[in-house]
């Protein structure tokens, strides 16, 4: 089957750096995406990795290692507004764009 | 900025009733999706739709569910006979051909369905 595992909760302080890990068990994912969700609202796209390595987008970076079936999202210079749930999502089909989501990690940023 | 809009934002229904959830995807997008999220759980894929037909569906999307694009703008999800376990937030999403290949979907704010 296809599954993605993430820690359920992470806590960090404002201004710090936090890393949210995602390991997956599947064959056929052609990429790994990351989404942010505030208070059960619309998931919002953050980042995508198709190839191994690091992708940087402002304060957010995402990493993928296909050989290890592992990725992470790195958030730098944490702000209070970064408190949210973060989901990794495997891109399961290049024809349909279907995403398979992990369980999500709730990030709490403290002052 | 273009966005996906969904109605209603919240619907309460009795078990066994039919429900239609409506979505207006972003206008130049070609790929459409429905996902659901039971409270506190992960976002689950239901169905993808392209070129006026279902391109993929999950095990959750059984015969009680159907999707339709009745005109050039709306995309609907119908649940024929609701069950208690259908209570969830239902998200519509859309994407373009280019963004579909990069894992970027644009989600609406969701329709919360409560089945009593």
PDB file of N, CA and C in Angstrom, chain A residues 2-78:
ATOM      1  N   UNK A   2       0.189   2.368   0.017  1.00  0.00           N
ATOM      2  CA  UNK A   2       0.886   3.647   0.026  1.00  0.00           C
ATOM      3  C   UNK A   2       0.622   4.327   1.362  1.00  0.00           C
ATOM      4  N   UNK A   3       1.667   4.674   2.092  1.00  0.00           N
ATOM      5  CA  UNK A   3       1.489   5.359   3.353  1.00  0.00           C
ATOM      6  C   UNK A   3       2.645   6.307   3.589  1.00  0.00           C
ATOM      7  N   UNK A   4       2.365   7.378   4.307  1.00  0.00           N
ATOM      8  CA  UNK A   4       3.380   8.357   4.662  1.00  0.00           C
ATOM      9  C   UNK A   4       3.278   8.599   6.155  1.00  0.00           C
ATOM     10  N   UNK A   5       4.410   8.639   6.817  1.00  0.00           N
ATOM     11  CA  UNK A   5       4.427   8.811   8.263  1.00  0.00           C
ATOM     12  C   UNK A   5       5.128  10.094   8.650  1.00  0.00           C
ATOM     13  N   UNK A   6       4.512  10.808   9.579  1.00  0.00           N
ATOM     14  CA  UNK A   6       5.066  12.055  10.101  1.00  0.00           C
ATOM     15  C   UNK A   6       4.880  12.059  11.606  1.00  0.00           C
ATOM     16  N   UNK A   7       5.689  12.862  12.321  1.00  0.00           N
ATOM     17  CA  UNK A   7       5.423  13.009  13.757  1.00  0.00           C
ATOM     18  C   UNK A   7       4.088  13.729  13.938  1.00  0.00           C
ATOM     19  N   UNK A   8       3.380  13.430  15.009  1.00  0.00           N
ATOM     20  CA  UNK A   8       2.053  14.027  15.193  1.00  0.00           C
ATOM     21  C   UNK A   8       2.143  15.471  15.662  1.00  0.00           C
ATOM     22  N   UNK A   9       3.147  15.780  16.482  1.00  0.00           N
ATOM     23  CA  UNK A   9       3.255  17.144  17.013  1.00  0.00           C
ATOM     24  C   UNK A   9       4.719  17.557  17.112  1.00  0.00           C
ATOM     25  N   UNK A  10       4.951  18.836  16.887  1.00  0.00           N
ATOM     26  CA  UNK A  10       6.269  19.430  17.091  1.00  0.00           C
ATOM     27  C   UNK A  10       6.058  20.801  17.730  1.00  0.00           C
ATOM     28  N   UNK A  11       6.910  21.130  18.683  1.00  0.00           N
ATOM     29  CA  UNK A  11       6.846  22.435  19.329  1.00  0.00           C
ATOM     30  C   UNK A  11       8.193  23.130  19.180  1.00  0.00           C
ATOM     31  N   UNK A  12       8.168  24.426  18.891  1.00  0.00           N
ATOM     32  CA  UNK A  12       9.400  25.187  18.756  1.00  0.00           C
ATOM     33  C   UNK A  12       9.128  26.626  19.184  1.00  0.00           C
ATOM     34  N   UNK A  13      10.192  27.390  19.375  1.00  0.00           N
ATOM     35  CA  UNK A  13      10.032  28.778  19.796  1.00  0.00           C
ATOM     36  C   UNK A  13      10.190  29.711  18.611  1.00  0.00           C
ATOM     37  N   UNK A  14       9.616  30.857  18.731  1.00  0.00           N
ATOM     38  CA  UNK A  14       9.695  31.898  17.705  1.00  0.00           C
ATOM     39  C   UNK A  14      11.157  32.190  17.367  1.00  0.00           C
ATOM     40  N   UNK A  15      11.445  32.292  16.087  1.00  0.00           N
ATOM     41  CA  UNK A  15      12.808  32.584  15.638  1.00  0.00           C
ATOM     42  C   UNK A  15      13.673  31.361  15.414  1.00  0.00           C
ATOM     43  N   UNK A  16      13.223  30.216  15.889  1.00  0.00           N
ATOM     44  CA  UNK A  16      14.018  28.993  15.774  1.00  0.00           C
ATOM     45  C   UNK A  16      13.836  28.342  14.408  1.00  0.00           C
ATOM     46  N   UNK A  17      14.522  27.209  14.221  1.00  0.00           N
ATOM     47  CA  UNK A  17      14.399  26.385  13.022  1.00  0.00           C
ATOM     48  C   UNK A  17      13.775  25.058  13.429  1.00  0.00           C
ATOM     49  N   UNK A  18      12.861  24.556  12.619  1.00  0.00           N
ATOM     50  CA  UNK A  18      12.257  23.266  12.928  1.00  0.00           C
ATOM     51  C   UNK A  18      12.228  22.412  11.661  1.00  0.00           C
ATOM     52  N   UNK A  19      12.399  21.109  11.850  1.00  0.00           N
ATOM     53  CA  UNK A  19      12.390  20.166  10.739  1.00  0.00           C
ATOM     54  C   UNK A  19      11.269  19.162  10.970  1.00  0.00           C
ATOM     55  N   UNK A  20      10.428  18.978   9.969  1.00  0.00           N
ATOM     56  CA  UNK A  20       9.328  18.011  10.036  1.00  0.00           C
ATOM     57  C   UNK A  20       9.635  16.897   9.041  1.00  0.00           C
ATOM     58  N   UNK A  21       9.795  15.700   9.569  1.00  0.00           N
ATOM     59  CA  UNK A  21      10.192  14.557   8.751  1.00  0.00           C
ATOM     60  C   UNK A  21       9.003  13.810   8.185  1.00  0.00           C
ATOM     61  N   UNK A  22       9.240  13.145   7.076  1.00  0.00           N
ATOM     62  CA  UNK A  22       8.204  12.350   6.423  1.00  0.00           C
ATOM     63  C   UNK A  22       8.872  11.132   5.797  1.00  0.00           C
ATOM     64  N   UNK A  23       8.457   9.963   6.221  1.00  0.00           N
ATOM     65  CA  UNK A  23       8.943   8.740   5.583  1.00  0.00           C
ATOM     66  C   UNK A  23       7.767   8.075   4.878  1.00  0.00           C
ATOM     67  N   UNK A  24       8.051   7.473   3.765  1.00  0.00           N
ATOM     68  CA  UNK A  24       6.955   6.887   3.012  1.00  0.00           C
ATOM     69  C   UNK A  24       7.271   5.466   2.575  1.00  0.00           C
ATOM     70  N   UNK A  25       6.218   4.701   2.436  1.00  0.00           N
ATOM     71  CA  UNK A  25       6.321   3.320   1.994  1.00  0.00           C
ATOM     72  C   UNK A  25       5.406   3.164   0.788  1.00  0.00           C
ATOM     73  N   UNK A  26       6.005   3.166  -0.349  1.00  0.00           N
ATOM     74  CA  UNK A  26       5.219   3.014  -1.557  1.00  0.00           C
ATOM     75  C   UNK A  26       6.146   2.833  -2.734  1.00  0.00           C
ATOM     76  N   UNK A  27       5.590   2.368  -3.785  1.00  0.00           N
ATOM     77  CA  UNK A  27       6.307   2.429  -5.053  1.00  0.00           C
ATOM     78  C   UNK A  27       5.477   3.316  -5.964  1.00  0.00           C
ATOM     79  N   UNK A  28       6.119   4.065  -6.782  1.00  0.00           N
ATOM     80  CA  UNK A  28       5.351   4.817  -7.768  1.00  0.00           C
ATOM     81  C   UNK A  28       5.111   6.267  -7.454  1.00  0.00           C
ATOM     82  N   UNK A  29       5.513   6.754  -6.284  1.00  0.00           N
ATOM     83  CA  UNK A  29       5.422   8.200  -6.059  1.00  0.00           C
ATOM     84  C   UNK A  29       6.430   8.874  -6.982  1.00  0.00           C
ATOM     85  N   UNK A  30       5.973   9.866  -7.720  1.00  0.00           N
ATOM     86  CA  UNK A  30       6.926  10.551  -8.589  1.00  0.00           C
ATOM     87  C   UNK A  30       7.398  11.858  -7.996  1.00  0.00           C
ATOM     88  N   UNK A  31       6.883  12.224  -6.839  1.00  0.00           N
ATOM     89  CA  UNK A  31       7.331  13.437  -6.163  1.00  0.00           C
ATOM     90  C   UNK A  31       6.701  13.534  -4.792  1.00  0.00           C
ATOM     91  N   UNK A  32       7.203  14.473  -3.993  1.00  0.00           N
ATOM     92  CA  UNK A  32       6.687  14.696  -2.640  1.00  0.00           C
ATOM     93  C   UNK A  32       6.359  16.171  -2.492  1.00  0.00           C
ATOM     94  N   UNK A  33       5.127  16.456  -2.081  1.00  0.00           N
ATOM     95  CA  UNK A  33       4.686  17.832  -1.853  1.00  0.00           C
ATOM     96  C   UNK A  33       4.485  18.072  -0.366  1.00  0.00           C
ATOM     97  N   UNK A  34       4.469  19.342   0.002  1.00  0.00           N
ATOM     98  CA  UNK A  34       4.165  19.754   1.371  1.00  0.00           C
ATOM     99  C   UNK A  34       3.050  20.785   1.346  1.00  0.00           C
ATOM    100  N   UNK A  35       2.117  20.628   2.309  1.00  0.00           N
ATOM    101  CA  UNK A  35       0.986  21.530   2.424  1.00  0.00           C
ATOM    102  C   UNK A  35       0.860  22.021   3.856  1.00  0.00           C
ATOM    103  N   UNK A  36       0.348  23.242   3.994  1.00  0.00           N
ATOM    104  CA  UNK A  36       0.080  23.840   5.298  1.00  0.00           C
ATOM    105  C   UNK A  36      -1.435  23.976   5.451  1.00  0.00           C
ATOM    106  N   UNK A  37      -1.920  23.712   6.661  1.00  0.00           N
ATOM    107  CA  UNK A  37      -3.354  23.865   6.931  1.00  0.00           C
ATOM    108  C   UNK A  37      -3.544  24.563   8.273  1.00  0.00           C
ATOM    109  N   UNK A  38      -4.216  25.686   8.232  1.00  0.00           N
ATOM    110  CA  UNK A  38      -4.546  26.433   9.449  1.00  0.00           C
ATOM    111  C   UNK A  38      -5.954  26.098   9.884  1.00  0.00           C
ATOM    112  N   UNK A  39      -6.094  25.615  11.132  1.00  0.00           N
ATOM    113  CA  UNK A  39      -7.409  25.451  11.769  1.00  0.00           C
ATOM    114  C   UNK A  39      -8.430  24.733  10.881  1.00  0.00           C
ATOM    115  N   UNK A  40      -8.003  23.676  10.192  1.00  0.00           N
ATOM    116  CA  UNK A  40      -8.930  22.895   9.394  1.00  0.00           C
ATOM    117  C   UNK A  40      -9.401  23.553   8.118  1.00  0.00           C
ATOM    118  N   UNK A  41      -8.730  24.649   7.728  1.00  0.00           N
ATOM    119  CA  UNK A  41      -9.111  25.346   6.510  1.00  0.00           C
ATOM    120  C   UNK A  41      -8.485  24.724   5.274  1.00  0.00           C
ATOM    121  N   UNK A  42      -8.459  25.475   4.201  1.00  0.00           N
ATOM    122  CA  UNK A  42      -7.939  24.956   2.937  1.00  0.00           C
ATOM    123  C   UNK A  42      -6.462  24.612   3.047  1.00  0.00           C
ATOM    124  N   UNK A  43      -6.061  23.388   2.694  1.00  0.00           N
ATOM    125  CA  UNK A  43      -4.633  23.099   2.606  1.00  0.00           C
ATOM    126  C   UNK A  43      -3.995  23.989   1.548  1.00  0.00           C
ATOM    127  N   UNK A  44      -2.827  24.516   1.875  1.00  0.00           N
ATOM    128  CA  UNK A  44      -2.141  25.441   0.967  1.00  0.00           C
ATOM    129  C   UNK A  44      -0.792  24.856   0.589  1.00  0.00           C
ATOM    130  N   UNK A  45      -0.508  24.831  -0.694  1.00  0.00           N
ATOM    131  CA  UNK A  45       0.735  24.264  -1.204  1.00  0.00           C
ATOM    132  C   UNK A  45       1.939  25.077  -0.739  1.00  0.00           C
ATOM    133  N   UNK A  46       2.984  24.354  -0.289  1.00  0.00           N
ATOM    134  CA  UNK A  46       4.212  25.006   0.139  1.00  0.00           C
ATOM    135  C   UNK A  46       5.382  24.710  -0.787  1.00  0.00           C
ATOM    136  N   UNK A  47       5.580  23.418  -1.101  1.00  0.00           N
ATOM    137  CA  UNK A  47       6.804  23.035  -1.774  1.00  0.00           C
ATOM    138  C   UNK A  47       6.644  21.671  -2.431  1.00  0.00           C
ATOM    139  N   UNK A  48       7.534  21.391  -3.376  1.00  0.00           N
ATOM    140  CA  UNK A  48       7.484  20.128  -4.110  1.00  0.00           C
ATOM    141  C   UNK A  48       8.890  19.692  -4.472  1.00  0.00           C
ATOM    142  N   UNK A  49       9.153  18.395  -4.316  1.00  0.00           N
ATOM    143  CA  UNK A  49      10.429  17.803  -4.734  1.00  0.00           C
ATOM    144  C   UNK A  49      10.153  16.644  -5.675  1.00  0.00           C
ATOM    145  N   UNK A  50      10.703  16.733  -6.860  1.00  0.00           N
ATOM    146  CA  UNK A  50      10.649  15.603  -7.786  1.00  0.00           C
ATOM    147  C   UNK A  50      11.978  14.852  -7.791  1.00  0.00           C
ATOM    148  N   UNK A  51      13.050  15.584  -7.552  1.00  0.00           N
ATOM    149  CA  UNK A  51      14.394  15.005  -7.565  1.00  0.00           C
ATOM    150  C   UNK A  51      14.983  15.049  -6.157  1.00  0.00           C
ATOM    151  N   UNK A  52      15.987  14.215  -5.929  1.00  0.00           N
ATOM    152  CA  UNK A  52      16.694  14.247  -4.656  1.00  0.00           C
ATOM    153  C   UNK A  52      17.327  15.614  -4.450  1.00  0.00           C
ATOM    154  N   UNK A  53      17.340  16.030  -3.205  1.00  0.00           N
ATOM    155  CA  UNK A  53      18.010  17.290  -2.898  1.00  0.00           C
ATOM    156  C   UNK A  53      17.083  18.273  -2.228  1.00  0.00           C
ATOM    157  N   UNK A  54      17.591  19.474  -2.108  1.00  0.00           N
ATOM    158  CA  UNK A  54      16.919  20.524  -1.355  1.00  0.00           C
ATOM    159  C   UNK A  54      16.294  21.552  -2.295  1.00  0.00           C
ATOM    160  N   UNK A  55      15.055  21.905  -2.002  1.00  0.00           N
ATOM    161  CA  UNK A  55      14.374  22.991  -2.704  1.00  0.00           C
ATOM    162  C   UNK A  55      14.102  24.104  -1.699  1.00  0.00           C
ATOM    163  N   UNK A  56      14.488  25.318  -2.030  1.00  0.00           N
ATOM    164  CA  UNK A  56      14.319  26.425  -1.093  1.00  0.00           C
ATOM    165  C   UNK A  56      13.313  27.432  -1.621  1.00  0.00           C
ATOM    166  N   UNK A  57      12.371  27.798  -0.754  1.00  0.00           N
ATOM    167  CA  UNK A  57      11.374  28.815  -1.107  1.00  0.00           C
ATOM    168  C   UNK A  57      11.225  29.741   0.089  1.00  0.00           C
ATOM    169  N   UNK A  58      12.016  30.791   0.115  1.00  0.00           N
ATOM    170  CA  UNK A  58      11.939  31.739   1.219  1.00  0.00           C
ATOM    171  C   UNK A  58      12.356  31.084   2.518  1.00  0.00           C
ATOM    172  N   UNK A  59      11.506  31.190   3.547  1.00  0.00           N
ATOM    173  CA  UNK A  59      11.840  30.613   4.851  1.00  0.00           C
ATOM    174  C   UNK A  59      11.645  29.105   4.883  1.00  0.00           C
ATOM    175  N   UNK A  60      10.984  28.563   3.853  1.00  0.00           N
ATOM    176  CA  UNK A  60      10.697  27.135   3.827  1.00  0.00           C
ATOM    177  C   UNK A  60      11.620  26.427   2.832  1.00  0.00           C
ATOM    178  N   UNK A  61      12.111  25.268   3.236  1.00  0.00           N
ATOM    179  CA  UNK A  61      12.886  24.418   2.340  1.00  0.00           C
ATOM    180  C   UNK A  61      12.352  23.006   2.465  1.00  0.00           C
ATOM    181  N   UNK A  62      12.472  22.235   1.399  1.00  0.00           N
ATOM    182  CA  UNK A  62      12.046  20.840   1.464  1.00  0.00           C
ATOM    183  C   UNK A  62      13.131  19.978   0.836  1.00  0.00           C
ATOM    184  N   UNK A  63      13.271  18.797   1.394  1.00  0.00           N
ATOM    185  CA  UNK A  63      14.329  17.870   0.986  1.00  0.00           C
ATOM    186  C   UNK A  63      13.722  16.521   0.652  1.00  0.00           C
ATOM    187  N   UNK A  64      14.314  15.840  -0.310  1.00  0.00           N
ATOM    188  CA  UNK A  64      13.845  14.508  -0.675  1.00  0.00           C
ATOM    189  C   UNK A  64      15.041  13.595  -0.920  1.00  0.00           C
ATOM    190  N   UNK A  65      14.946  12.370  -0.390  1.00  0.00           N
ATOM    191  CA  UNK A  65      15.892  11.317  -0.718  1.00  0.00           C
ATOM    192  C   UNK A  65      15.076  10.103  -1.153  1.00  0.00           C
ATOM    193  N   UNK A  66      15.067   9.837  -2.419  1.00  0.00           N
ATOM    194  CA  UNK A  66      14.278   8.714  -2.945  1.00  0.00           C
ATOM    195  C   UNK A  66      14.822   7.376  -2.469  1.00  0.00           C
ATOM    196  N   UNK A  67      16.142   7.271  -2.380  1.00  0.00           N
ATOM    197  CA  UNK A  67      16.736   5.990  -1.980  1.00  0.00           C
ATOM    198  C   UNK A  67      16.365   5.638  -0.551  1.00  0.00           C
ATOM    199  N   UNK A  68      16.148   6.656   0.294  1.00  0.00           N
ATOM    200  CA  UNK A  68      15.769   6.440   1.686  1.00  0.00           C
ATOM    201  C   UNK A  68      14.270   6.551   1.911  1.00  0.00           C
ATOM    202  N   UNK A  69      13.496   6.846   0.852  1.00  0.00           N
ATOM    203  CA  UNK A  69      12.040   7.067   0.979  1.00  0.00           C
ATOM    204  C   UNK A  69      11.750   8.053   2.105  1.00  0.00           C
ATOM    205  N   UNK A  70      12.420   9.168   2.048  1.00  0.00           N
ATOM    206  CA  UNK A  70      12.425  10.115   3.160  1.00  0.00           C
ATOM    207  C   UNK A  70      12.478  11.541   2.641  1.00  0.00           C
ATOM    208  N   UNK A  71      11.742  12.390   3.320  1.00  0.00           N
ATOM    209  CA  UNK A  71      11.806  13.805   3.017  1.00  0.00           C
ATOM    210  C   UNK A  71      11.596  14.614   4.270  1.00  0.00           C
ATOM    211  N   UNK A  72      11.880  15.886   4.198  1.00  0.00           N
ATOM    212  CA  UNK A  72      11.574  16.759   5.326  1.00  0.00           C
ATOM    213  C   UNK A  72      11.261  18.160   4.856  1.00  0.00           C
ATOM    214  N   UNK A  73      10.545  18.866   5.710  1.00  0.00           N
ATOM    215  CA  UNK A  73      10.256  20.283   5.509  1.00  0.00           C
ATOM    216  C   UNK A  73      11.002  21.040   6.593  1.00  0.00           C
ATOM    217  N   UNK A  74      11.741  22.053   6.189  1.00  0.00           N
ATOM    218  CA  UNK A  74      12.520  22.860   7.120  1.00  0.00           C
ATOM    219  C   UNK A  74      11.921  24.257   7.166  1.00  0.00           C
ATOM    220  N   UNK A  75      11.565  24.696   8.340  1.00  0.00           N
ATOM    221  CA  UNK A  75      11.020  26.049   8.509  1.00  0.00           C
ATOM    222  C   UNK A  75      12.010  26.864   9.320  1.00  0.00           C
ATOM    223  N   UNK A  76      12.455  27.974   8.768  1.00  0.00           N
ATOM    224  CA  UNK A  76      13.428  28.824   9.435  1.00  0.00           C
ATOM    225  C   UNK A  76      12.764  30.095   9.941  1.00  0.00           C
ATOM    226  N   UNK A  77      13.448  30.737  10.892  1.00  0.00           N
ATOM    227  CA  UNK A  77      12.965  32.007  11.444  1.00  0.00           C
ATOM    228  C   UNK A  77      11.477  31.932  11.779  1.00  0.00           C
ATOM    229  N   UNK A  78      11.148  30.940  12.597  1.00  0.00           N
ATOM    230  CA  UNK A  78       9.749  30.667  12.893  1.00  0.00           C
ATOM    231  C   UNK A  78       9.013  31.902  13.404  1.00  0.00           C
TER     232      UNK A  78
END
